[in-house]
Short mmCIF file of C-alpha atoms in Angstrom, two decimals:
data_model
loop_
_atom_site.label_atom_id
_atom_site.label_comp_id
_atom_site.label_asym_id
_atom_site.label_seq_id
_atom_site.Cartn_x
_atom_site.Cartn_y
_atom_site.Cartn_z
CA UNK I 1 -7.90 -9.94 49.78
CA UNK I 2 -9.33 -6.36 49.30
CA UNK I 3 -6.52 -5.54 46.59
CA UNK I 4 -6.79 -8.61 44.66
CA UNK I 5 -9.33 -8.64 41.58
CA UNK I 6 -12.01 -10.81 42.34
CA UNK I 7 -11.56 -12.31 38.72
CA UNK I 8 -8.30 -13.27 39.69
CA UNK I 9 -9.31 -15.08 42.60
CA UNK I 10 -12.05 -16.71 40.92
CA UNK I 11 -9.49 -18.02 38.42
CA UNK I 12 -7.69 -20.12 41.00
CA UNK I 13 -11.05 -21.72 41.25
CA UNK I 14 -11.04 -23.63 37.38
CA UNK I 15 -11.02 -27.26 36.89
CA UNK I 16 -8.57 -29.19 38.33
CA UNK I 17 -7.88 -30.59 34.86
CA UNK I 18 -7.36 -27.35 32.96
CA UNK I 19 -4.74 -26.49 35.23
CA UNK I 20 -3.13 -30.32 35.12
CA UNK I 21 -3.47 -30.36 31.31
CA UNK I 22 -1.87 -26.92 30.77
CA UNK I 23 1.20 -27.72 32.95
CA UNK I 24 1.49 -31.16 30.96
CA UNK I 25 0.95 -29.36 28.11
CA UNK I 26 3.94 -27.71 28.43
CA UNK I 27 6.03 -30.73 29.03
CA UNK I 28 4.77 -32.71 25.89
CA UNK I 29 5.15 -29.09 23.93
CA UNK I 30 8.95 -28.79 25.47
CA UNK I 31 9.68 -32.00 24.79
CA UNK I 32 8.73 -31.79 20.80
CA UNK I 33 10.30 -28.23 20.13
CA UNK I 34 13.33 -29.99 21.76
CA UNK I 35 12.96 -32.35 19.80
CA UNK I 36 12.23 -30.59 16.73
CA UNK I 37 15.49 -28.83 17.57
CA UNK I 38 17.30 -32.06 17.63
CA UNK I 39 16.20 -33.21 14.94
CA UNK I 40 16.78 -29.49 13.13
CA UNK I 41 20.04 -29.32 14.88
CA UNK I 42 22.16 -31.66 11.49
CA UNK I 43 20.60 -29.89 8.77
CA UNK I 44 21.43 -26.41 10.39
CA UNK I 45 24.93 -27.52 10.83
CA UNK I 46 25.40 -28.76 7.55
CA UNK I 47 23.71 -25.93 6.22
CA UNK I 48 26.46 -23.91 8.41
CA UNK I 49 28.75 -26.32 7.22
CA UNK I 50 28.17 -25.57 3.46
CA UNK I 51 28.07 -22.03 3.85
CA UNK I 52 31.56 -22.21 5.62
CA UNK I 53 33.04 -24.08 2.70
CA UNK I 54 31.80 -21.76 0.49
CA UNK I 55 32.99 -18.95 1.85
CA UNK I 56 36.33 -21.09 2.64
CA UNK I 57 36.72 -21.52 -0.82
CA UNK I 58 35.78 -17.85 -2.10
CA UNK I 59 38.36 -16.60 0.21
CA UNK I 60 41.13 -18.72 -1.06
CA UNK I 61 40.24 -17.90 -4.50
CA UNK I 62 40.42 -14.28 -3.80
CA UNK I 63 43.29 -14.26 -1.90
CA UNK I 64 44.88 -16.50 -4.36
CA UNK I 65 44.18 -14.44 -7.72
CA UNK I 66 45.15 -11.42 -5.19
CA UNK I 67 48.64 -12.89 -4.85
CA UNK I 68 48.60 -13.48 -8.46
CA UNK I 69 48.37 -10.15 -9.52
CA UNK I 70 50.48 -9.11 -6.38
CA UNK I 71 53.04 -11.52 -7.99
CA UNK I 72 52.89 -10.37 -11.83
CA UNK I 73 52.70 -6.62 -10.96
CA UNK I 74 56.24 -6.94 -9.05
CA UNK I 75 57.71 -9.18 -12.32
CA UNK I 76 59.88 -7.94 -14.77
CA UNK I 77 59.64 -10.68 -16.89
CA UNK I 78 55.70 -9.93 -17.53
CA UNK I 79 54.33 -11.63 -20.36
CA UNK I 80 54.43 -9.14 -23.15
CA UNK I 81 50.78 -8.34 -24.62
CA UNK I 82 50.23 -8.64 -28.22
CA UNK I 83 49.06 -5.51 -29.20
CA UNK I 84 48.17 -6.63 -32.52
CA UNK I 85 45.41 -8.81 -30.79
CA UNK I 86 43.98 -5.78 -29.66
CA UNK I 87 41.56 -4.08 -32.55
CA UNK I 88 39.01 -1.34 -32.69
CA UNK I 89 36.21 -1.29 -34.22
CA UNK I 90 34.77 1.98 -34.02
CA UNK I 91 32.52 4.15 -35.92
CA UNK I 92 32.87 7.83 -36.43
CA UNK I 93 29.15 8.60 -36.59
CA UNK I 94 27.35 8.52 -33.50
CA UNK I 95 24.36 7.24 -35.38
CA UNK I 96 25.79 4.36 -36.95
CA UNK I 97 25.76 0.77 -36.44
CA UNK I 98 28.80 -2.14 -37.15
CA UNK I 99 28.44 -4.23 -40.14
CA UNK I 100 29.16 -7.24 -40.89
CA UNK I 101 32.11 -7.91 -42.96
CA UNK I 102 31.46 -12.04 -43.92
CA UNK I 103 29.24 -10.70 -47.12
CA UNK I 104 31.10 -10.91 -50.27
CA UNK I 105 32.10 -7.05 -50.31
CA UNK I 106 33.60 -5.55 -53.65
CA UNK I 107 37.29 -3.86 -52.48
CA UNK I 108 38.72 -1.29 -54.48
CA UNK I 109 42.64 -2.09 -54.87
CA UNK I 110 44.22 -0.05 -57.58
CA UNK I 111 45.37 2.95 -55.29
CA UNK I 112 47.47 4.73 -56.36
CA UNK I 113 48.90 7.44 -53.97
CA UNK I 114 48.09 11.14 -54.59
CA UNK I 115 45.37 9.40 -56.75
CA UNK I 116 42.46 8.17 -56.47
CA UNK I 117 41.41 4.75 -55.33
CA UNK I 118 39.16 2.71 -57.86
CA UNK I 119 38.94 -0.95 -59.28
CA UNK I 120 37.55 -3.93 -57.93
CA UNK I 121 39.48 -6.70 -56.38
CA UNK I 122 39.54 -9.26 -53.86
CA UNK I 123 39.15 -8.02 -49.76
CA UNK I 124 43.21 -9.27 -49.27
CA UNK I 125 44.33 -6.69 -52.09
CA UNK I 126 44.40 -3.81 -49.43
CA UNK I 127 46.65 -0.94 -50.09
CA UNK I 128 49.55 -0.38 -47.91
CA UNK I 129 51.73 2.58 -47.14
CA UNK I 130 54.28 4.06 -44.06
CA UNK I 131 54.70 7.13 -42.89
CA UNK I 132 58.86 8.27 -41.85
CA UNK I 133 59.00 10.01 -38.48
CA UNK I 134 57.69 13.24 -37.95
CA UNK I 135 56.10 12.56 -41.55
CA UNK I 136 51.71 13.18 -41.91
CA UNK I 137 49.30 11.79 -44.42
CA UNK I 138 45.96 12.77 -45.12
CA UNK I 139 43.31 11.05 -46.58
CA UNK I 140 40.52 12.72 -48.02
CA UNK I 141 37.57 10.72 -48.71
CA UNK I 142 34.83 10.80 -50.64
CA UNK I 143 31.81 8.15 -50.74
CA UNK I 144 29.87 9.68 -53.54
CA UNK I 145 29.45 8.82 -57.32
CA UNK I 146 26.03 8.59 -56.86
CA UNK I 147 25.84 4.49 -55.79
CA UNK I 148 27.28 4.49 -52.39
CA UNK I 149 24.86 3.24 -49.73
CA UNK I 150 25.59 4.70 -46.39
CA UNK I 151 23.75 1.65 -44.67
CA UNK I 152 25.77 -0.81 -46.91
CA UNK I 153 29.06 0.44 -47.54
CA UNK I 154 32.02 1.19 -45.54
CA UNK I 155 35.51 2.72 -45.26
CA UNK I 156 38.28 0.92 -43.30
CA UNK I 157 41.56 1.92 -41.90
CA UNK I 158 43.79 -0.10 -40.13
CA UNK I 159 47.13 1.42 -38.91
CA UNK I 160 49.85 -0.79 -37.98
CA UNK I 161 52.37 0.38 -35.49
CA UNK I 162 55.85 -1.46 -35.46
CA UNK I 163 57.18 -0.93 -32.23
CA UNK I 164 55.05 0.95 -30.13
CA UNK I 165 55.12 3.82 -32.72
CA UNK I 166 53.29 6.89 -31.18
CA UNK I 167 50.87 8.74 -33.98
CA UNK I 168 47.97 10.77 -33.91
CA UNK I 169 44.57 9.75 -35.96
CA UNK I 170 42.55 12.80 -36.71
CA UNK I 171 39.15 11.96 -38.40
CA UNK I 172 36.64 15.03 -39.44
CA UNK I 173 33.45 15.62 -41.76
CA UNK I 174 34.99 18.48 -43.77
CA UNK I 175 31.75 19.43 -45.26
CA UNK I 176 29.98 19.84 -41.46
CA UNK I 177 33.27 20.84 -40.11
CA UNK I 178 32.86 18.49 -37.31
CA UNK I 179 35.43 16.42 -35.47
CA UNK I 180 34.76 12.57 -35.52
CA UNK I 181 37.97 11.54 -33.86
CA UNK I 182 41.39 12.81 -32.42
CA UNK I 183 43.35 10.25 -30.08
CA UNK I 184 46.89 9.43 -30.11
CA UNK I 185 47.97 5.99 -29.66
CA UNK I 186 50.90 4.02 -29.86
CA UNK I 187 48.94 0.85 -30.69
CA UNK I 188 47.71 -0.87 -33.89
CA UNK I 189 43.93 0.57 -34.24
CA UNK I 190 41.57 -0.61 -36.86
CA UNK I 191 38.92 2.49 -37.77
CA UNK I 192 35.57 1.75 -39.38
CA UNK I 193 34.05 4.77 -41.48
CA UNK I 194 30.22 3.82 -42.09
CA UNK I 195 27.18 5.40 -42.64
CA UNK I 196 28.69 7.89 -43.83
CA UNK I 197 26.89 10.75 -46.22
CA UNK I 198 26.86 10.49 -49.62
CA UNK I 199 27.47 13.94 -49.80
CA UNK I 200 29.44 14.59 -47.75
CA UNK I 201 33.90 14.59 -47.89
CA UNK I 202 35.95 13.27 -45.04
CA UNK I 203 39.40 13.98 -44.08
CA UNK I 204 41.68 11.45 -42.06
CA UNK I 205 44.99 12.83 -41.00
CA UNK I 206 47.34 10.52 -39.37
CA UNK I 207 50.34 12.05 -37.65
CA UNK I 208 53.49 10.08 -37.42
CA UNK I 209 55.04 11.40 -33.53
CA UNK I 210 57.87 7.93 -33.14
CA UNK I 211 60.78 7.74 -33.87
CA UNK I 212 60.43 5.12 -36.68
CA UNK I 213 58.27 4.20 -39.62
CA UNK I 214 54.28 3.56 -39.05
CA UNK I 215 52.36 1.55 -41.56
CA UNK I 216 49.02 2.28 -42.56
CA UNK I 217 46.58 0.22 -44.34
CA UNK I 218 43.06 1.26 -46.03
CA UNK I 219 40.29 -0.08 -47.61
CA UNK I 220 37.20 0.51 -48.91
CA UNK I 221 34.31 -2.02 -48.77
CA UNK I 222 31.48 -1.48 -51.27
CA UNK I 223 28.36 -3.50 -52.75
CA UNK I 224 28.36 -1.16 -55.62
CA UNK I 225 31.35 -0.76 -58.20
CA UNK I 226 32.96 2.42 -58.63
CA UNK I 227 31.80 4.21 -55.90
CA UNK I 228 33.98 6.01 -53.47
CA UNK I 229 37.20 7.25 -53.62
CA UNK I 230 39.80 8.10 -51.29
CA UNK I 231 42.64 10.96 -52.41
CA UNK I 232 46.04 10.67 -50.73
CA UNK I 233 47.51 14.13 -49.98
CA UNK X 1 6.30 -41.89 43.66
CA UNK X 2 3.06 -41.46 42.27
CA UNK X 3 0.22 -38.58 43.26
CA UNK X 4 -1.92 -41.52 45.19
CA UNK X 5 0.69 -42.68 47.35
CA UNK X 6 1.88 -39.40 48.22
CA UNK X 7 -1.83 -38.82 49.40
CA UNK X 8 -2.22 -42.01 51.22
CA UNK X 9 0.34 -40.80 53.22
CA UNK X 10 -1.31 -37.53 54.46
CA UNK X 11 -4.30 -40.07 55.33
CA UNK X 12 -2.00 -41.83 57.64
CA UNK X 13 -0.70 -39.10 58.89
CA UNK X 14 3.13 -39.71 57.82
CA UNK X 15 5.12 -36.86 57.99
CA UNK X 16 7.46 -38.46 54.44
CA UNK X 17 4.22 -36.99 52.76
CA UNK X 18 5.40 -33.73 52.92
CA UNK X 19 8.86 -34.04 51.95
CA UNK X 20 7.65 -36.31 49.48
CA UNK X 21 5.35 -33.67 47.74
CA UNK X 22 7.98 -30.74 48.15
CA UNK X 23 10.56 -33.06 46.22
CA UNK X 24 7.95 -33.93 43.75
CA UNK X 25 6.12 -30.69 43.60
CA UNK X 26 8.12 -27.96 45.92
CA UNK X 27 10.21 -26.01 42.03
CA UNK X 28 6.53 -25.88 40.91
CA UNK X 29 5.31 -24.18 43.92
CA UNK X 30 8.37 -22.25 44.36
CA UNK X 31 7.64 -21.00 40.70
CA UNK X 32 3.88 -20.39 41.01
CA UNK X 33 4.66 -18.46 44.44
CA UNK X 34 7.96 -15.92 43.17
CA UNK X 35 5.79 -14.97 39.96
CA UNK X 36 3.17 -13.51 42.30
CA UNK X 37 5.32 -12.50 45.06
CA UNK X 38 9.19 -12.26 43.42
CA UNK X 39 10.65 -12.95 46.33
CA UNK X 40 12.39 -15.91 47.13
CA UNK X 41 11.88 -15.74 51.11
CA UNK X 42 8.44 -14.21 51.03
CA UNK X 43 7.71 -17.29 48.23
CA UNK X 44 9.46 -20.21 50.38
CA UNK X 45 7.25 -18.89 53.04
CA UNK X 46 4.42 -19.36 51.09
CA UNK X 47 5.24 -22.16 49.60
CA UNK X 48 5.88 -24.14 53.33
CA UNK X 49 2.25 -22.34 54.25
CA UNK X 50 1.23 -24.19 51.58
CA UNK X 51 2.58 -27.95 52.93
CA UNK X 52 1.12 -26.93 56.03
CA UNK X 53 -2.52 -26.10 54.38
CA UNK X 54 -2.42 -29.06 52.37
CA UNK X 55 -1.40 -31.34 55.85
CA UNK X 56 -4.48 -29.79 57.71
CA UNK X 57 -6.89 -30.12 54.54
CA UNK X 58 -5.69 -33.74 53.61
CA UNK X 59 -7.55 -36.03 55.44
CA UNK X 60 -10.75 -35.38 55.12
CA UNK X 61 -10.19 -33.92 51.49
CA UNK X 62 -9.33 -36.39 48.89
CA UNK X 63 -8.11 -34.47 45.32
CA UNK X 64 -8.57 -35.99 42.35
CA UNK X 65 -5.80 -34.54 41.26
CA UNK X 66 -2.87 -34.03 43.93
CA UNK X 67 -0.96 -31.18 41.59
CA UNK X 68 -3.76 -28.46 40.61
CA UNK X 69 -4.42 -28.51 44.43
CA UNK X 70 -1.62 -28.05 45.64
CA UNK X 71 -1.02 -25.38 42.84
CA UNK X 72 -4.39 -24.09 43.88
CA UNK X 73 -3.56 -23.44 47.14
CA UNK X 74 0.06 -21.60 46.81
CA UNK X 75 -1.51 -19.58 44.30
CA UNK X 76 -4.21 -18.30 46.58
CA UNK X 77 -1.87 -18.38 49.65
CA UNK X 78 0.73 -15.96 47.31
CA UNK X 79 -1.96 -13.79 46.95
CA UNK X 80 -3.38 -13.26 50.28
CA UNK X 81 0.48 -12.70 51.09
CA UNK X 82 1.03 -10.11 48.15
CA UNK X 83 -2.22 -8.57 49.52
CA UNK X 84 -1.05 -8.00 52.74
CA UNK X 85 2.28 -7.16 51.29
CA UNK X 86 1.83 -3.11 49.90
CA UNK X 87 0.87 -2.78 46.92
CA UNK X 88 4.14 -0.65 46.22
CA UNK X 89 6.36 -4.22 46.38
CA UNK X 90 3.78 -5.57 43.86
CA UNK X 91 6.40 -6.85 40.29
CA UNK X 92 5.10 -5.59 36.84
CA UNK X 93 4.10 -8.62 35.93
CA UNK X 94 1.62 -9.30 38.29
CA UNK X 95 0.05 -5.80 38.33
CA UNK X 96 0.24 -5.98 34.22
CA UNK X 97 -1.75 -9.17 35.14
CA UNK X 98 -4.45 -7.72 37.64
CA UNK X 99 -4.90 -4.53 35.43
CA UNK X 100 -5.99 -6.94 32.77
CA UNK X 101 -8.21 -8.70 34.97
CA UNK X 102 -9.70 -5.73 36.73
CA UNK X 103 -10.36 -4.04 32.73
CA UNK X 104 -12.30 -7.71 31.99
CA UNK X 105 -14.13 -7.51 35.17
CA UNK X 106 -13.85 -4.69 38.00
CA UNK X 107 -14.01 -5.65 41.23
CA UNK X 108 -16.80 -3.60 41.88
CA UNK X 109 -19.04 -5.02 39.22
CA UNK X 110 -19.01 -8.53 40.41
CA UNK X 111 -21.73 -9.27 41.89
CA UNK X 112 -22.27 -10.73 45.39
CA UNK X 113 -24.37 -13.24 44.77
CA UNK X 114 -21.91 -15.13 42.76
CA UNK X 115 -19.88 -17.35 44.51
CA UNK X 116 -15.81 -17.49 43.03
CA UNK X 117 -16.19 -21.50 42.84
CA UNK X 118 -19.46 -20.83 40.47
CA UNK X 119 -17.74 -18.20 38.66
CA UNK X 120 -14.65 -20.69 38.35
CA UNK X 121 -16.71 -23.38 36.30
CA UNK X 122 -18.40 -20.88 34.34
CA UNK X 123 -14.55 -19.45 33.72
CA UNK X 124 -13.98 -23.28 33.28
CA UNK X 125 -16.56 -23.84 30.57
CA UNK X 126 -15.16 -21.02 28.40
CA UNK X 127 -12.03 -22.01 28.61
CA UNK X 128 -12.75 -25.40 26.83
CA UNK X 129 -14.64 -24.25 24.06
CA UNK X 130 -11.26 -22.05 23.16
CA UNK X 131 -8.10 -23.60 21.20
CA UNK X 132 -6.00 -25.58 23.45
CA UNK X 133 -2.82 -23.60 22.76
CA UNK X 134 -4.62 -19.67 23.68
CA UNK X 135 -6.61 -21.94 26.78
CA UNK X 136 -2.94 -22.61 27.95
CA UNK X 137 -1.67 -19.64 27.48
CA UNK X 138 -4.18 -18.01 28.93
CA UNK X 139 -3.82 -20.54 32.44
CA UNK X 140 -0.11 -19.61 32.06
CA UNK X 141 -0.28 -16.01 32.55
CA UNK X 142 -3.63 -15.66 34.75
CA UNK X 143 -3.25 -18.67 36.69
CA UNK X 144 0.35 -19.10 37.17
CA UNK X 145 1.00 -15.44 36.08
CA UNK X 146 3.69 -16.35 34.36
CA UNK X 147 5.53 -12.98 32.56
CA UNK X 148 4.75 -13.40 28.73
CA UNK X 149 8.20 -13.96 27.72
CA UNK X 150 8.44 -16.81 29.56
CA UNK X 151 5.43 -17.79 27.86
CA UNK X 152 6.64 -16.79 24.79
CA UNK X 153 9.71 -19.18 25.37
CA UNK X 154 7.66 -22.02 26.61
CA UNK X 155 5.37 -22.14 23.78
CA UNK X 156 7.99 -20.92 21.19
CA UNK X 157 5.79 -17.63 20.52
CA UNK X 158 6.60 -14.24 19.64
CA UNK X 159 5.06 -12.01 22.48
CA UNK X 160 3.41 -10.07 20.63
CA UNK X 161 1.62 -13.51 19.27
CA UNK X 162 0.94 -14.04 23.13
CA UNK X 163 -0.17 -10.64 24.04
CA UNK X 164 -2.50 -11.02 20.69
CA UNK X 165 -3.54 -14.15 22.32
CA UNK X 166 -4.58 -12.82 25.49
CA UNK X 167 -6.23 -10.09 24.50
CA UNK X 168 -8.70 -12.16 22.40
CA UNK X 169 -9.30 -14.80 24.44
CA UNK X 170 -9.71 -11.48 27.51
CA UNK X 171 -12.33 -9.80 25.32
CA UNK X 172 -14.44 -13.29 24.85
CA UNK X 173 -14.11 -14.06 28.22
CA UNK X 174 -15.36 -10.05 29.08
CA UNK X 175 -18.79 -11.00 27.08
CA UNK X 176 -18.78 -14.62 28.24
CA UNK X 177 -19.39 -13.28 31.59
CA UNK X 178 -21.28 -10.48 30.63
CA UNK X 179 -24.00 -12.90 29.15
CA UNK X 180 -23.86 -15.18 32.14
CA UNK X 181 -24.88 -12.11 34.14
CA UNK X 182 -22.01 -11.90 36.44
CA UNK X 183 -21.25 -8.38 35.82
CA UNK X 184 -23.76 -6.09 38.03
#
């Protein structure tokens, strides 16, 4: 064998028992990993098993909740949304934070219109107005008298639209001549003015565009007495 | 029927022995011949060779153990066949196999005065001080030259966990040798 390595023809030459016990070896190593796999072979199926269900069940849930909106989309007899459910809380400044009404704020009630809003009363005793069609208000606002905090104290306005009522809300600093807001919307909003600058007036303009009345309600909430006042022009 | 009775009847000359040790043993040798040769007509050749060998050998030979010498001797007849076979109709496999064998000891640098029985026991005595599982491994692909995906599958290895395997257990038996002075 002049081609054959000489190592490899030395290697047929081990001990019988090497060979035997490799070849047997095999057999008892077969037989476990076949075993082993046997006795793997239940928990992978249930494993498959849950997984199926699982994804069984996702699917059904998807393709149920898909028919559901299939089926409300095509419905005229949708449930109408409330839009009065629906409120904003917004700020004008970018820097400003929400806060929290459930502290015994001082409201000042005794508006009058085209005058100017002081008094103290109770956080119910908001003033109300409406605006006709076509008809525009504007409020110009001013958080001074030398005791309003702009951390503390805050202007509200909610606007209440009967009917789907389309109206613009137009909310500026006058002083910085900067636009806060300008959105039109045919839904009840509820505005929050806060941190707002001492110094500083604000004009709110709201633009009646429906057909019928719009109502507006505005407040001002206040830890200190006598500060703030909002003039209706 | 067991190993001893199968012999007993090459001592008494019964010609059952032989179809008693290709039913018993005849897919093994089949195996051991077509990973050498890979083919099926040049391996049931071999493989008959081999019944024939082992009829002439057995009496006066007694094995201790009927299955490594029967293995022994379709191995080496496979060979001597692939050697006389050209080297061109040689499988990957094998030459993959003799290239490793020929880069742990060259042909050339074996010396004469070692006999391949004596080099076999000192092969022997390495291969029991390694891990069982590399040891086996080791038989599978130089002994039975088995490809190392079937190994891989047998053992439930990754190949490159065999081919990791081989090559360490190659290099140790490279300076196992080397310090038993067979090298020249």
């Amino acid at each position: 064998m002049t081609n054959t390595p000489k190592l490899a023809i030395a290697i047929g030459y081990i001990d019988d028992d090497l060979v035997t016990s490799a070849i047997e070896y095999d057999q008892i190593n077969t037989m476990n990993i076949r075993r082993r796999q046997i006795c793997r072979r239940p928990a992978f199926m249930r494993n498959w098993s849950r997984l199926g269900v699982t994804v069984a069940c996702l699917c059904f849930v998807l393709v149920l909740s898909g028919f559901a909106v299939l089926a409300m989309s095509l419905s005229d007899n949708l449930p109408a949304i409330d839009s009065s459910d629906i409120k904003y809380e917004e700020n004008e400044h970018s820097n400003i934070g929400i806060y929290s009404t459930t502290d015994a704020f001082d409201v000042f009630g005794s508006f009058e219109p085209n005058g100017t809003l002081s008094g103290k009363s109770s956080t119910e005793d908001l003033y109300s107005f409406s605006l006709d069609k076509g008809e525009s208000k504007t409020l110009s606002i001013t958080a001074s008298n030398g005791q309003f905090t702009a951390e503390q104290d805050i202007i509200e306005l909610a606007i209440t639209s009967q009917g789907n009522v389309l109206f613009q809300y137009i909310c500026e600093d006058v002083t910085d001549k900067k636009e806060l807001a300008n959105f039109s919307s045919t839904e009840n909003i509820n505005r929050v003015l806060s941190n707002l600058n001492p110094e500083h007036k604000y004009e709110v303009t709201v633009i009646n565009l429906g057909i019928t009345d719009l109502t507006l309600n505005i407040s001002i909430n206040s830890h200190h007495y006598g500060c703030g006042e909002i003039i209706l022009k | 029927m067991d190993d001893l009775e199968i012999i007993e009847l090459y001592f008494a000359r019964n010609e059952k022995a032989i179809e008693e040790t290709d039913k018993k043993y005849g897919k093994l040798c089949f195996r051991v011949a077509n990973n050498i040769l890979i083919n099926d007509e040049d391996s049931e050749e071999c493989v008959n060779d081999t019944y024939l060998s082992v009829w002439n050998k057995i009496p006066p030979t007694r094995p201790k153990c009927f299955m490594a010498f029967i293995c022994q001797i379709v191995r080496f007849l496979s060979m001597k066949k692939l050697d006389f076979n050209s080297a061109l109709k040689r499988s990957q496999d094998i030459t993959i196999s003799y290239s490793d064998l020929e880069d742990v000891l060259p042909s050339d640098h074996f010396s004469t005065e070692w006999e391949y029985a004596d080099v076999g026991k000192i092969i022997s005595k390495f291969l029991r001080q390694e891990k069982e599982e590399s040891r086996n491994v080791f038989i599978r692909k130089y002994y039975f030259f088995d490809s190392i995906s079937d190994i891989a599958e047998r053992y439930s290895f990754t190949e490159s966990k065999v081919k990791n395997m081989l090559y360490h257990t190659r290099i140790k038996l490279r300076e196992c040798l080397k310090k038993e002075g067979i090298e020249v």
